[in-house]
Coordinates of C-alpha atoms and ligand atoms in Angstrom, one line a residue:
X1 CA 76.3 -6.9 -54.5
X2 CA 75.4 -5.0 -57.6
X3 CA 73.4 -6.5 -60.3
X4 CA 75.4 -8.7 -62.2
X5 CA 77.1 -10.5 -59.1
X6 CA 73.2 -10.7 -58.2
X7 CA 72.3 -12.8 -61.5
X8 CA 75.1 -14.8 -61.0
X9 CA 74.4 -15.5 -58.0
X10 CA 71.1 -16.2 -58.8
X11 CA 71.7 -18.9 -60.9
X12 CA 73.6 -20.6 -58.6
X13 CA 71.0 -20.4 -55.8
X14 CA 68.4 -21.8 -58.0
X15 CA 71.2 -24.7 -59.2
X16 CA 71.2 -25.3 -55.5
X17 CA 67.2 -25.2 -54.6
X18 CA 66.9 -27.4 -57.7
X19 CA 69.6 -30.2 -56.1
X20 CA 68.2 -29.5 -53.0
X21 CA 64.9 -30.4 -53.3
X22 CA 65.4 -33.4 -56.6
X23 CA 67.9 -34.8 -54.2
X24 CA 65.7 -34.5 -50.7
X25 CA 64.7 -38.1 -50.0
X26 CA 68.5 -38.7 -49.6
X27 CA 69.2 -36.5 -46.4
X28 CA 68.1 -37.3 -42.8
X29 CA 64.7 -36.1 -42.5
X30 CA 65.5 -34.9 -38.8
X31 CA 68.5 -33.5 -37.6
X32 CA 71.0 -35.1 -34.7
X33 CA 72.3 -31.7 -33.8
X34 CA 71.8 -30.3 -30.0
X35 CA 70.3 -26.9 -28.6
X36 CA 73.1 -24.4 -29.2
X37 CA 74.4 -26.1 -32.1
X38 CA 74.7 -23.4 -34.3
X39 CA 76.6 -20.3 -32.5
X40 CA 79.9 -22.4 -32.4
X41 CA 79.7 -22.5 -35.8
X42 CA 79.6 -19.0 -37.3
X43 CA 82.0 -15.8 -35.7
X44 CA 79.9 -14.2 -32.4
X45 CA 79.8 -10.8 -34.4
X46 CA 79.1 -9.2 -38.0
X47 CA 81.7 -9.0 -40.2
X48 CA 83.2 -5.5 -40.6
X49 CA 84.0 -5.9 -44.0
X50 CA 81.7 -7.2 -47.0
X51 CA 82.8 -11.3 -47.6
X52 CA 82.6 -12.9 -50.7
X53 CA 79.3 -14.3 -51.9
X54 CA 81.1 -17.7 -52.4
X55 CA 82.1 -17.7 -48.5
X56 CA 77.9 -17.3 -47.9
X57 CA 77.3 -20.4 -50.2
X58 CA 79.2 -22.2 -48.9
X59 CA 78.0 -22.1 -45.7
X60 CA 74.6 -23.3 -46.3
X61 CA 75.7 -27.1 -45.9
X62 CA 78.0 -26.3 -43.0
X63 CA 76.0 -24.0 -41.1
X64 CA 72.0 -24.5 -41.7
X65 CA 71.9 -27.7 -43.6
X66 CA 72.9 -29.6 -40.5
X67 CA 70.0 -27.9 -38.4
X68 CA 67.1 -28.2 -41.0
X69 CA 64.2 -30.6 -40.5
X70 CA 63.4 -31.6 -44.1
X71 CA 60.1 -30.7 -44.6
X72 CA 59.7 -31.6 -47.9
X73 CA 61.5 -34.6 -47.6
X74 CA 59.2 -38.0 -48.6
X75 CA 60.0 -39.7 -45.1
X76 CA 58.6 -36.2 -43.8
X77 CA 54.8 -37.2 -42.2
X78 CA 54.4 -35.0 -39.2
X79 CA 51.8 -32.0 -38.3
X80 CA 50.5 -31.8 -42.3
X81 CA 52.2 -30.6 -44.5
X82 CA 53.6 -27.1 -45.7
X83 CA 53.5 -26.5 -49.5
X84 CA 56.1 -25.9 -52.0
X85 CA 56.2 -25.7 -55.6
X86 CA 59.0 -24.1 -58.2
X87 CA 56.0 -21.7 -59.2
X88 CA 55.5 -20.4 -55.7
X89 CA 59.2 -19.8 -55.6
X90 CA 59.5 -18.0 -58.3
X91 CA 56.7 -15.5 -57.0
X92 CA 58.6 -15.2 -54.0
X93 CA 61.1 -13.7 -55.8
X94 CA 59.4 -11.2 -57.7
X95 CA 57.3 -10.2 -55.0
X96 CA 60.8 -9.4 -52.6
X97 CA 61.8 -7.7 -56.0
X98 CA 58.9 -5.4 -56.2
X99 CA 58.7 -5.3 -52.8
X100 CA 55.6 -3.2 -52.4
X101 CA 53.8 -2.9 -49.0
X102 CA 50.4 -2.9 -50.3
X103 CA 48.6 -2.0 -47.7
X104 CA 45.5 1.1 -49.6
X105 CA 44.8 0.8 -53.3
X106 CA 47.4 3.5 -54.8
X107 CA 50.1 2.3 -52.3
X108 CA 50.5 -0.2 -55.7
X109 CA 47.1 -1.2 -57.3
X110 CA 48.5 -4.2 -58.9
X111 CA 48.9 -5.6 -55.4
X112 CA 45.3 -5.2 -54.5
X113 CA 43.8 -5.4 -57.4
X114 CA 45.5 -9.1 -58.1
X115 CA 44.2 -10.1 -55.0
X116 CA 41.0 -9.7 -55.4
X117 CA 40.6 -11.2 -59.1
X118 CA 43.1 -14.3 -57.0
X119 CA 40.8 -14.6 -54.2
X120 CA 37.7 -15.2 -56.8
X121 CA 39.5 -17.8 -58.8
X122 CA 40.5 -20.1 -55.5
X123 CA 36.8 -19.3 -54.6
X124 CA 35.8 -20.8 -57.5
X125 CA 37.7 -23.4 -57.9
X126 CA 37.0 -24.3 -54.1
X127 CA 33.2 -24.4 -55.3
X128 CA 32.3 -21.5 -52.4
X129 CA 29.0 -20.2 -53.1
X130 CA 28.9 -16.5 -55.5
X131 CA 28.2 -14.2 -51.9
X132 CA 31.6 -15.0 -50.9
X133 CA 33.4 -13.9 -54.0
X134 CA 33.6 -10.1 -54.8
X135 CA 32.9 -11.1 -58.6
X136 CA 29.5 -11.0 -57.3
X137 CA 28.9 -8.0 -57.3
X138 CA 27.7 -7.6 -53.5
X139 CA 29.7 -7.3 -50.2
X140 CA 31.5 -10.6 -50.3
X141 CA 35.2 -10.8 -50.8
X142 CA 38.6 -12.5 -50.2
X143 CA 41.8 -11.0 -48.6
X144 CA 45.2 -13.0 -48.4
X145 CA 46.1 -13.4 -44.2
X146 CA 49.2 -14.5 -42.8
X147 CA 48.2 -17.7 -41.2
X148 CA 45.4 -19.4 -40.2
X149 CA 45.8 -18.2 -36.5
X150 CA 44.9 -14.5 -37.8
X151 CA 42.1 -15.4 -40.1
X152 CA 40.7 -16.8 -36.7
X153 CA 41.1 -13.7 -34.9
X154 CA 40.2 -10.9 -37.4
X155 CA 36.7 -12.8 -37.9
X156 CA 36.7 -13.1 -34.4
X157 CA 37.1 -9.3 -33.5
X158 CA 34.7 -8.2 -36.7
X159 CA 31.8 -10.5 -35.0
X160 CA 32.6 -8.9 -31.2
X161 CA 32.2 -5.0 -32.9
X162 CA 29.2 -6.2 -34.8
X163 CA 27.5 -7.9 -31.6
X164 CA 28.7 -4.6 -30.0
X165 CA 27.2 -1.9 -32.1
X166 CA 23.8 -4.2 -32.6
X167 CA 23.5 -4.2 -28.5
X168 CA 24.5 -0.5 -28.4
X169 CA 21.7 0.4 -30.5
X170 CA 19.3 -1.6 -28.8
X171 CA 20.6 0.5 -25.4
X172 CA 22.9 -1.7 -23.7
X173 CA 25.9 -0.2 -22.4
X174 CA 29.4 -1.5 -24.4
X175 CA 31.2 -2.2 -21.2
X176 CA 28.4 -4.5 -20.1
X177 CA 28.7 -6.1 -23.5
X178 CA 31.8 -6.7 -23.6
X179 CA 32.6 -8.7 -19.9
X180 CA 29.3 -11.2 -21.2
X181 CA 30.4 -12.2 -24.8
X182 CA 31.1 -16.1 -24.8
X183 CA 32.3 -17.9 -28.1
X184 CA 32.4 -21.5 -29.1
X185 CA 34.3 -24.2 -30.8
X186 CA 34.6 -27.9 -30.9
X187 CA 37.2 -29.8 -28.3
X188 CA 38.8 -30.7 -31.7
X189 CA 39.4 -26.8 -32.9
X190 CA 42.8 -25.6 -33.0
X191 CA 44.9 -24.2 -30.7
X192 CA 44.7 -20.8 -32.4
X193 CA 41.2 -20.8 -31.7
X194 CA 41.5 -20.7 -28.0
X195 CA 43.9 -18.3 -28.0
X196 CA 42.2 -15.9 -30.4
X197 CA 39.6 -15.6 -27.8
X198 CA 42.6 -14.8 -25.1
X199 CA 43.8 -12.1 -27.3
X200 CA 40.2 -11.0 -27.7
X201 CA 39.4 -10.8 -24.3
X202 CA 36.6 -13.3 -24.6
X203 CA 35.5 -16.2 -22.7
X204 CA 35.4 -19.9 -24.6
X205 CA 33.4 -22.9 -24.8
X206 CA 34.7 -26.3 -25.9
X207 CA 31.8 -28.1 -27.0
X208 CA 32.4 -31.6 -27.2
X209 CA 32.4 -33.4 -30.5
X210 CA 30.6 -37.2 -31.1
X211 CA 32.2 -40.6 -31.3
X212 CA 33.5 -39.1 -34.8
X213 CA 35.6 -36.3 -33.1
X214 CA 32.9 -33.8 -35.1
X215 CA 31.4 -30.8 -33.7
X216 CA 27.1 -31.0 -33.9
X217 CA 24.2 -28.7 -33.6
X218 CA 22.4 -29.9 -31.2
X219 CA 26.0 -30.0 -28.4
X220 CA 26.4 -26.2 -29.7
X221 CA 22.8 -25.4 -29.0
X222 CA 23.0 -27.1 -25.3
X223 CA 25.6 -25.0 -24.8
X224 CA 24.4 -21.5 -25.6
X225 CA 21.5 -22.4 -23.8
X226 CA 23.1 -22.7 -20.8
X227 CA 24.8 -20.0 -21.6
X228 CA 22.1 -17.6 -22.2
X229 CA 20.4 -19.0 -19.0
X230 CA 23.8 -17.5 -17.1
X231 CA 23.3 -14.3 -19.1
X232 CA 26.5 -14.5 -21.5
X233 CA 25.8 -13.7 -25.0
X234 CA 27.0 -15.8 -27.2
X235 CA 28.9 -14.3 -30.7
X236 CA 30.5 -16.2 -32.1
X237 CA 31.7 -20.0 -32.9
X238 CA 34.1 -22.0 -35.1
X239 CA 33.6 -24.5 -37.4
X240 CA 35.9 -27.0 -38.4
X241 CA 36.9 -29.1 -41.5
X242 CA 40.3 -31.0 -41.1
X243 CA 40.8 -30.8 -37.4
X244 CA 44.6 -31.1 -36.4
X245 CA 44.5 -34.0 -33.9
X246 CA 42.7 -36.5 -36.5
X247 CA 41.4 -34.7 -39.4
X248 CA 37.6 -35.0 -38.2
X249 CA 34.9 -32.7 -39.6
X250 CA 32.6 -30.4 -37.7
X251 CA 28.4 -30.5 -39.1
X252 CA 28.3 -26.9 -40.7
X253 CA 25.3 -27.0 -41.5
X254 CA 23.9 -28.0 -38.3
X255 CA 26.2 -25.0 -36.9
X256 CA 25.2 -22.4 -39.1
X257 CA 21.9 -23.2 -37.9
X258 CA 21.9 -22.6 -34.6
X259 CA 24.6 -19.6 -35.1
X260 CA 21.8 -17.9 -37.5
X261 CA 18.9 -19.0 -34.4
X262 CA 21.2 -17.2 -31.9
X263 CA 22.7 -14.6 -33.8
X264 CA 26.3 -16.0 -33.9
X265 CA 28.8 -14.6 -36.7
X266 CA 30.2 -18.5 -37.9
X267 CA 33.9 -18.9 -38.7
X268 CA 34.7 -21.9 -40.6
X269 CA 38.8 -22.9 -40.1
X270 CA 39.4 -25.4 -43.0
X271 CA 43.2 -24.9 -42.6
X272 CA 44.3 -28.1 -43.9
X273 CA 41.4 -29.8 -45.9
X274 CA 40.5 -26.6 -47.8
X275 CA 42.8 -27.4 -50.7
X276 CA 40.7 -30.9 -51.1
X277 CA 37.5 -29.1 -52.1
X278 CA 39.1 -28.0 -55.7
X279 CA 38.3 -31.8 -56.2
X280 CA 34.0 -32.2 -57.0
X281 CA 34.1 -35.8 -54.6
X282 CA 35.4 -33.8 -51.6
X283 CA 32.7 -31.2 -51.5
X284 CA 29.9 -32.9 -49.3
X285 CA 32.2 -32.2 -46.5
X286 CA 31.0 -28.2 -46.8
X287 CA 27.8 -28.6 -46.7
X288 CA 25.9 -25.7 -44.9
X289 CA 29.4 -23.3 -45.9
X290 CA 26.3 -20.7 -47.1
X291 CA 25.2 -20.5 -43.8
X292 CA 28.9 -18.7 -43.1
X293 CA 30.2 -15.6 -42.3
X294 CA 34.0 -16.2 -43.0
X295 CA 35.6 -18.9 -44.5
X296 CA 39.5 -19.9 -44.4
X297 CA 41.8 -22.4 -45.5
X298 CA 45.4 -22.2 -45.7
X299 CA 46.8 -22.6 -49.7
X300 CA 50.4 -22.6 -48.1
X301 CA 49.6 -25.9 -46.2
X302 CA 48.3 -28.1 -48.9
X303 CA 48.0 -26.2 -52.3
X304 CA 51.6 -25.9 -53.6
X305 CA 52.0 -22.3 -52.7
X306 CA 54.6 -21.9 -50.4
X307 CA 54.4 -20.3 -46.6
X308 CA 52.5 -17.6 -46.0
X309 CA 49.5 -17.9 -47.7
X310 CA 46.1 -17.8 -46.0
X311 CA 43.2 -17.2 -48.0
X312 CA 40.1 -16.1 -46.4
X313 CA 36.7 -15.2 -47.4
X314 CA 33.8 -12.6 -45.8
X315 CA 30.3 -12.8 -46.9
X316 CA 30.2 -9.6 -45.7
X317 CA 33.5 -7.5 -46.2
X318 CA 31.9 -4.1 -44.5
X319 CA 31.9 -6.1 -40.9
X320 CA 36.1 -6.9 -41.0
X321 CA 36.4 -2.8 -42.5
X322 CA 33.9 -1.2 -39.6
X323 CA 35.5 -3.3 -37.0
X324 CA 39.2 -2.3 -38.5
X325 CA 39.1 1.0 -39.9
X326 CA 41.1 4.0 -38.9
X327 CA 42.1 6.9 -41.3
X328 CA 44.6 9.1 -40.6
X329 CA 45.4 11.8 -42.9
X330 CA 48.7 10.2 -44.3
X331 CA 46.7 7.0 -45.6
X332 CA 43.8 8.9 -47.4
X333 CA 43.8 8.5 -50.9
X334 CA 41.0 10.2 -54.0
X335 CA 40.4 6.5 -55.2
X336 CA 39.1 5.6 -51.6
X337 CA 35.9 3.0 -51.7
X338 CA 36.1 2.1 -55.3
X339 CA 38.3 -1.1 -54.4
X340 CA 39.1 -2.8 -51.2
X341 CA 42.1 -1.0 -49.0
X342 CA 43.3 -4.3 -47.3
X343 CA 44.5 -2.6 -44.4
X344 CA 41.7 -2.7 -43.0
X345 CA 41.0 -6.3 -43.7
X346 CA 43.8 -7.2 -41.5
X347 CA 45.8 -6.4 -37.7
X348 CA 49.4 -5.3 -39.6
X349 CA 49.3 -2.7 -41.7
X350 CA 52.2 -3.6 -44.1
X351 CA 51.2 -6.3 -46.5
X352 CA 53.7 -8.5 -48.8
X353 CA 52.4 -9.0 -52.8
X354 CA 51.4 -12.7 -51.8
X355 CA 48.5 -13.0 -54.5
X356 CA 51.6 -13.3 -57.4
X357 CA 52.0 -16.4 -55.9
X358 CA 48.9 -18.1 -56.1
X359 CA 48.9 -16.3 -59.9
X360 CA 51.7 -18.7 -60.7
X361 CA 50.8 -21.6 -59.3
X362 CA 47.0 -21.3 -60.7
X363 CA 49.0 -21.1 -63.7
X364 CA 51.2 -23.3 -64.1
X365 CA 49.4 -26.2 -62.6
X366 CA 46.0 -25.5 -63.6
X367 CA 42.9 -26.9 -62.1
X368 CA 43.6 -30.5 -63.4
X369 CA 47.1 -31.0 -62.2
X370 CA 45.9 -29.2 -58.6
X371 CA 43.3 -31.9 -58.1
X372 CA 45.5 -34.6 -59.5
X373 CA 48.1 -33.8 -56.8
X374 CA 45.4 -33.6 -54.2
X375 CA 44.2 -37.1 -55.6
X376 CA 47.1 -38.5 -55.7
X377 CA 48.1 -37.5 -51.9
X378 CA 44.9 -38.6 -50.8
X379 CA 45.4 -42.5 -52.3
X380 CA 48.8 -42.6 -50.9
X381 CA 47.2 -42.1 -47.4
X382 CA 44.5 -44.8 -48.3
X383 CA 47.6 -47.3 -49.0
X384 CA 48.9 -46.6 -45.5
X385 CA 45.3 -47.1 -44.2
X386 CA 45.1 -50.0 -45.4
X387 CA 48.5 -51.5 -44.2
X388 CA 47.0 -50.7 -41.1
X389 CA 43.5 -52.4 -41.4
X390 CA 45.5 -55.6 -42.5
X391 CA 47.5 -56.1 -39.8
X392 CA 45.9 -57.4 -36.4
X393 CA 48.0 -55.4 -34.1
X394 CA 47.1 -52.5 -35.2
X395 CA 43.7 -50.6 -35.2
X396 CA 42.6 -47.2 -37.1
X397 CA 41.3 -44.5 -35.0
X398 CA 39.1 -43.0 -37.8
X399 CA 38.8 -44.1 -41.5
X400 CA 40.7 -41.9 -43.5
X401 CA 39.0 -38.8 -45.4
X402 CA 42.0 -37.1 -46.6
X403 CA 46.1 -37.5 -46.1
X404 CA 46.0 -38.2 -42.7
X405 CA 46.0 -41.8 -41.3
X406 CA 45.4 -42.0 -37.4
X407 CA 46.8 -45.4 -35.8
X408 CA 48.2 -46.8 -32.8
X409 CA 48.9 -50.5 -31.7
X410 CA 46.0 -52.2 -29.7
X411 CA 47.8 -51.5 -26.7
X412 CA 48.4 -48.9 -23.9
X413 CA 49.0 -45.5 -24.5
X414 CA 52.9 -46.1 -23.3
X415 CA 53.2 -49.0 -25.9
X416 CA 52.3 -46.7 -28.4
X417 CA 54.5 -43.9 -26.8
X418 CA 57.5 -46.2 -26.8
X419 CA 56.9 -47.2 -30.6
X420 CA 56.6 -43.4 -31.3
X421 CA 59.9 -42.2 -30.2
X422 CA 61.7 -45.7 -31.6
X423 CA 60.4 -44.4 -34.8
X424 CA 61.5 -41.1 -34.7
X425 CA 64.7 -42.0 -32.8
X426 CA 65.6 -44.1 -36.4
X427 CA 65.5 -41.3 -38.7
X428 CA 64.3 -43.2 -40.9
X429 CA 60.5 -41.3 -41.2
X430 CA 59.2 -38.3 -38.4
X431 CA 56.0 -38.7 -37.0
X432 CA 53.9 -37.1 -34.4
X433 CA 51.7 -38.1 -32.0
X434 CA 48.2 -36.8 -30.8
X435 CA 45.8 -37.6 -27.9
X436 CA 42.0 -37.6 -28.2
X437 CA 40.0 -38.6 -25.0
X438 CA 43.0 -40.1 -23.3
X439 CA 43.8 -42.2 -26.6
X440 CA 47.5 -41.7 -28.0
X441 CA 47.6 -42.8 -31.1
X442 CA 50.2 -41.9 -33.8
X443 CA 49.4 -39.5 -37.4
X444 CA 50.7 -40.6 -40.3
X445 CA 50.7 -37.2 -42.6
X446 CA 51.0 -37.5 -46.2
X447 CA 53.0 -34.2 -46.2
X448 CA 55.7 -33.6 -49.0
X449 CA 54.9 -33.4 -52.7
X450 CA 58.1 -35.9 -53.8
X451 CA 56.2 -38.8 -52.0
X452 CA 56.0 -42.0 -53.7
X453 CA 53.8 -45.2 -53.5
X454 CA 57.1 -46.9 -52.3
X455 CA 58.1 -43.8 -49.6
X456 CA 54.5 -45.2 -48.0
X457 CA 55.6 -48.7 -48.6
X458 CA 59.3 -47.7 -46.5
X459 CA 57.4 -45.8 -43.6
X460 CA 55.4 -48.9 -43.2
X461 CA 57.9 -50.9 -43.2
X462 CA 60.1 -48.5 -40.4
X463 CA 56.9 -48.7 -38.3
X464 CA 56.7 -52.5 -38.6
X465 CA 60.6 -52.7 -37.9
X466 CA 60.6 -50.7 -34.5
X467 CA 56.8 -52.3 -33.6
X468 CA 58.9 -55.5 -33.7
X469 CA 61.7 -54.0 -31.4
X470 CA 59.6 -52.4 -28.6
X471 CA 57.5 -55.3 -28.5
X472 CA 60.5 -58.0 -27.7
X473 CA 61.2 -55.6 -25.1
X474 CA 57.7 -55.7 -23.1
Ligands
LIG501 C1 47.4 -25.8 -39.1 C2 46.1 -25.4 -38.6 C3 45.9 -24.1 -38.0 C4 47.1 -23.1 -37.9 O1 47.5 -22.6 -39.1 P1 48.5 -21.3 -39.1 O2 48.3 -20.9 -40.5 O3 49.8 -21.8 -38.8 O4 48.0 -20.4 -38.1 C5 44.7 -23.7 -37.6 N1 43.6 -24.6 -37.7 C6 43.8 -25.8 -38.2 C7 42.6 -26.7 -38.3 C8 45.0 -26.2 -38.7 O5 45.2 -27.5 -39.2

């Protein structure tokens, strides 16, 4: 394909993304196809000659379409959501064009140096105290990760190098060190979290969160006491705001209290409910953030820029670099030192141009259409909420800070199982379930950007329809 094929081409793909996604709410949000749908469909090897670009088209809706959960669709209200925005889009494409691997300063300085003047924008419009931004002047600083899974990790293995070199000066042997480190984080933390401390080679604590499903001081402190008593030594913990099973919110404050007491570096993983704190109202829920070491959230899940796109913040950049950096010869540079080389901010070395993204969509949104989509995501879940508090069969499982609504019938766990797959069985909405102290209830997930007052007012209805079914059947 040479370039004016390409810009054809191109303006037919973005005639198609444009239908595709203005036309969403009429497709199936989840597919009917079966495992192994797909290979029957295309030829079992490469083609040995070049085809025609029009043979490619046309087998999106043949071939993929078919097989694609419709994430952005308005019936879509599983997991939370993933972002997507025409702005983000057009990034994406610019940054493949460019297609840099930014991974020192001179390896392309716009890269870097975008990130950095990015990261302090979302800082600021997040409301994150100065020490985290690197417009500050002092060690603070952002870096784009992949996911929030990484973030995790990387603050993770910074605060296991810095407990190790503080013991190793003090005399205590590394090895020793490192078989006793012990790291914490609510029963409500992520997945991601437990496994960070698998691939770190650390042992973890789930500390059980109160009858609000949020992680407090004085549970944390019980455990590192114990702890201590056993002769562990405790690192590291993880706070957090938006927790997956029912968006519940850890006490920072109360954390980064007894992480400062005990010398603990303190994560916070704000994946989800990150993007709310561009709006003032939703701030309270980050109280205590300056007690932090890192803070993350995840733009890509609820801030319009589209997958990946995790931002994450160090008050103190020079513990993610010590724990991080080697320098061969072939990634020296003269400019070393005057500006952040994100490799060593990061486990990959290569590294996309992913601030361009949150450029365009910082622009072209702006900090008043940001929070007004926010806003507006957040009142659609209230309106679901409270279909749910006005209808006696049904009960909340937490009042509703954000887009997520918890629910379930006032019945057993299988009553609310049967309901959940009649549900997704109708294709008419997706849903998916969680369990919290052997309570299954279902999460309603205000999730795609096209949803409407009346797309809340249809899922309710779906979830009244099947309730009605499955319970003529008890
Ligand atoms: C979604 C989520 C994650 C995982 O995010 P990735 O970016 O996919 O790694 C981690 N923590 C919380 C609280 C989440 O909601």
């Amino acid at each position: 394909m040479e370039g004016e094929q390409f810009r054809s081409a191109a303006r037919e793909m973005a005639d198609y993304i444009s239908n595709y996604l203005e036309n969403i709410r009429e497709r199936r949000v989840l597919p009917t196809v079966e495992p192994g749908y797909l290979r029957p469909l295309i030829p079992a090897e490469a083609p040995e000659t070049p085809e025609s670009w029009q043979d490619v088209m046309k087998d999106i809706e043949r071939v993929i379409m078919p097989g694609v959960t419709h994430w952005h669709s308005p019936q879509f209200h599983a997991y939370y959501p993933t972002a997507n925005s025409y702005p983000a889009l057009l990034a994406d494409m610019l940054s493949g064009a460019i297609g840099c691997i930014g991974f020192t300063w001179i390896a392309s300085p716009a890269c870097t140096e975008l990130e950095v003047v990015m990261m302090d924008w979302l800082g600021q419009l997040l409301g994150l105290p100065g020490e985290f931004l690197a417009a500050s002047g002092g060690t603070g600083g952002g870096v784009i990760q992949g996911t929030a899974s990484e973030a995790t990790l990387v603050a993770m293995l910074s605060a296991k190098s810095r407990k190790v070199s503080e013991l190793k000066e003090k005399g205590k042997a590394a090895q020793d060190i490192v078989t006793q480190l012990v790291a914490y984080a609510s029963d409500q933390a992520h997945s991601s979290v437990e496994r960070a401390g698998m691939l770190a080679g650390v042992e973890m604590r789930k500390v059980p969160s109160d009858e609000q499903f949020g992680m407090r001081g004085p549970q944390l402190r019980k455990a590192v006491e114990e702890d201590l008593k056993k002769g562990f030594i405790p690192f590291y913990v993880v706070g957090t705001l938006g927790a997956t099973p029912a968006c519940s919110f850890d006490n920072l404050r109360e954390i980064g209290e007894v992480a400062l007491q005990f010398g603990m570096w303190h994560h916070v993983d704000a994946a989800y409910a990150g993007s709310a704190l561009i709006c003032e109202e939703f701030r309270y829920l980050m109280d205590g953030i300056e007690l932090a070491d890192s803070f993350n959230f995840n733009p890509h899940k609820w801030l319009l820029v589209n997958f990946d796109c995790s931002a994450m913040w160090f008050k103190n950049c020079n513990d993610v670099v010590d724990a991080f950096n080697v320098d061969p010869l072939y990634l020296k540079h003269d400019q070393q030192g005057q500006m952040p080389d994100y490799r060593h901010w990061q486990i990959p070395l290569g590294r996309r141009f992913r601030s361009l993204k949150l450029w365009f969509v910082m622009r072209l949104y702006g900090k008043k259409l940001l929070q007004e989509f926010i806003r507006k995501q957040v009142s659609l879940a209230h309106q679901f909420e409270d279909y749910v508090k006005d209808n006696p069969l049904f009960e909340l499982i937490l009042p509703v800070t954000l887009g997520l609504v918890c629910f379930r019938l006032k019945k057993s766990n299988e009553a609310n199982e049967a309901l959940l797959k009649a549900i997704n069985a109708g294709g008419v909405i997706h849903l998916v379930p969680a369990k919290i102290k052997d309570v299954f209830f279902l999460r309603f997930a205000v999730c795609s950007r096209f949803t409407e007052s009346h797309d809340v007012e249809k899922a309710w209805m779906e979830v009244k329809k099947q309730t009605d079914i499955v319970l003529s059947k008890e």
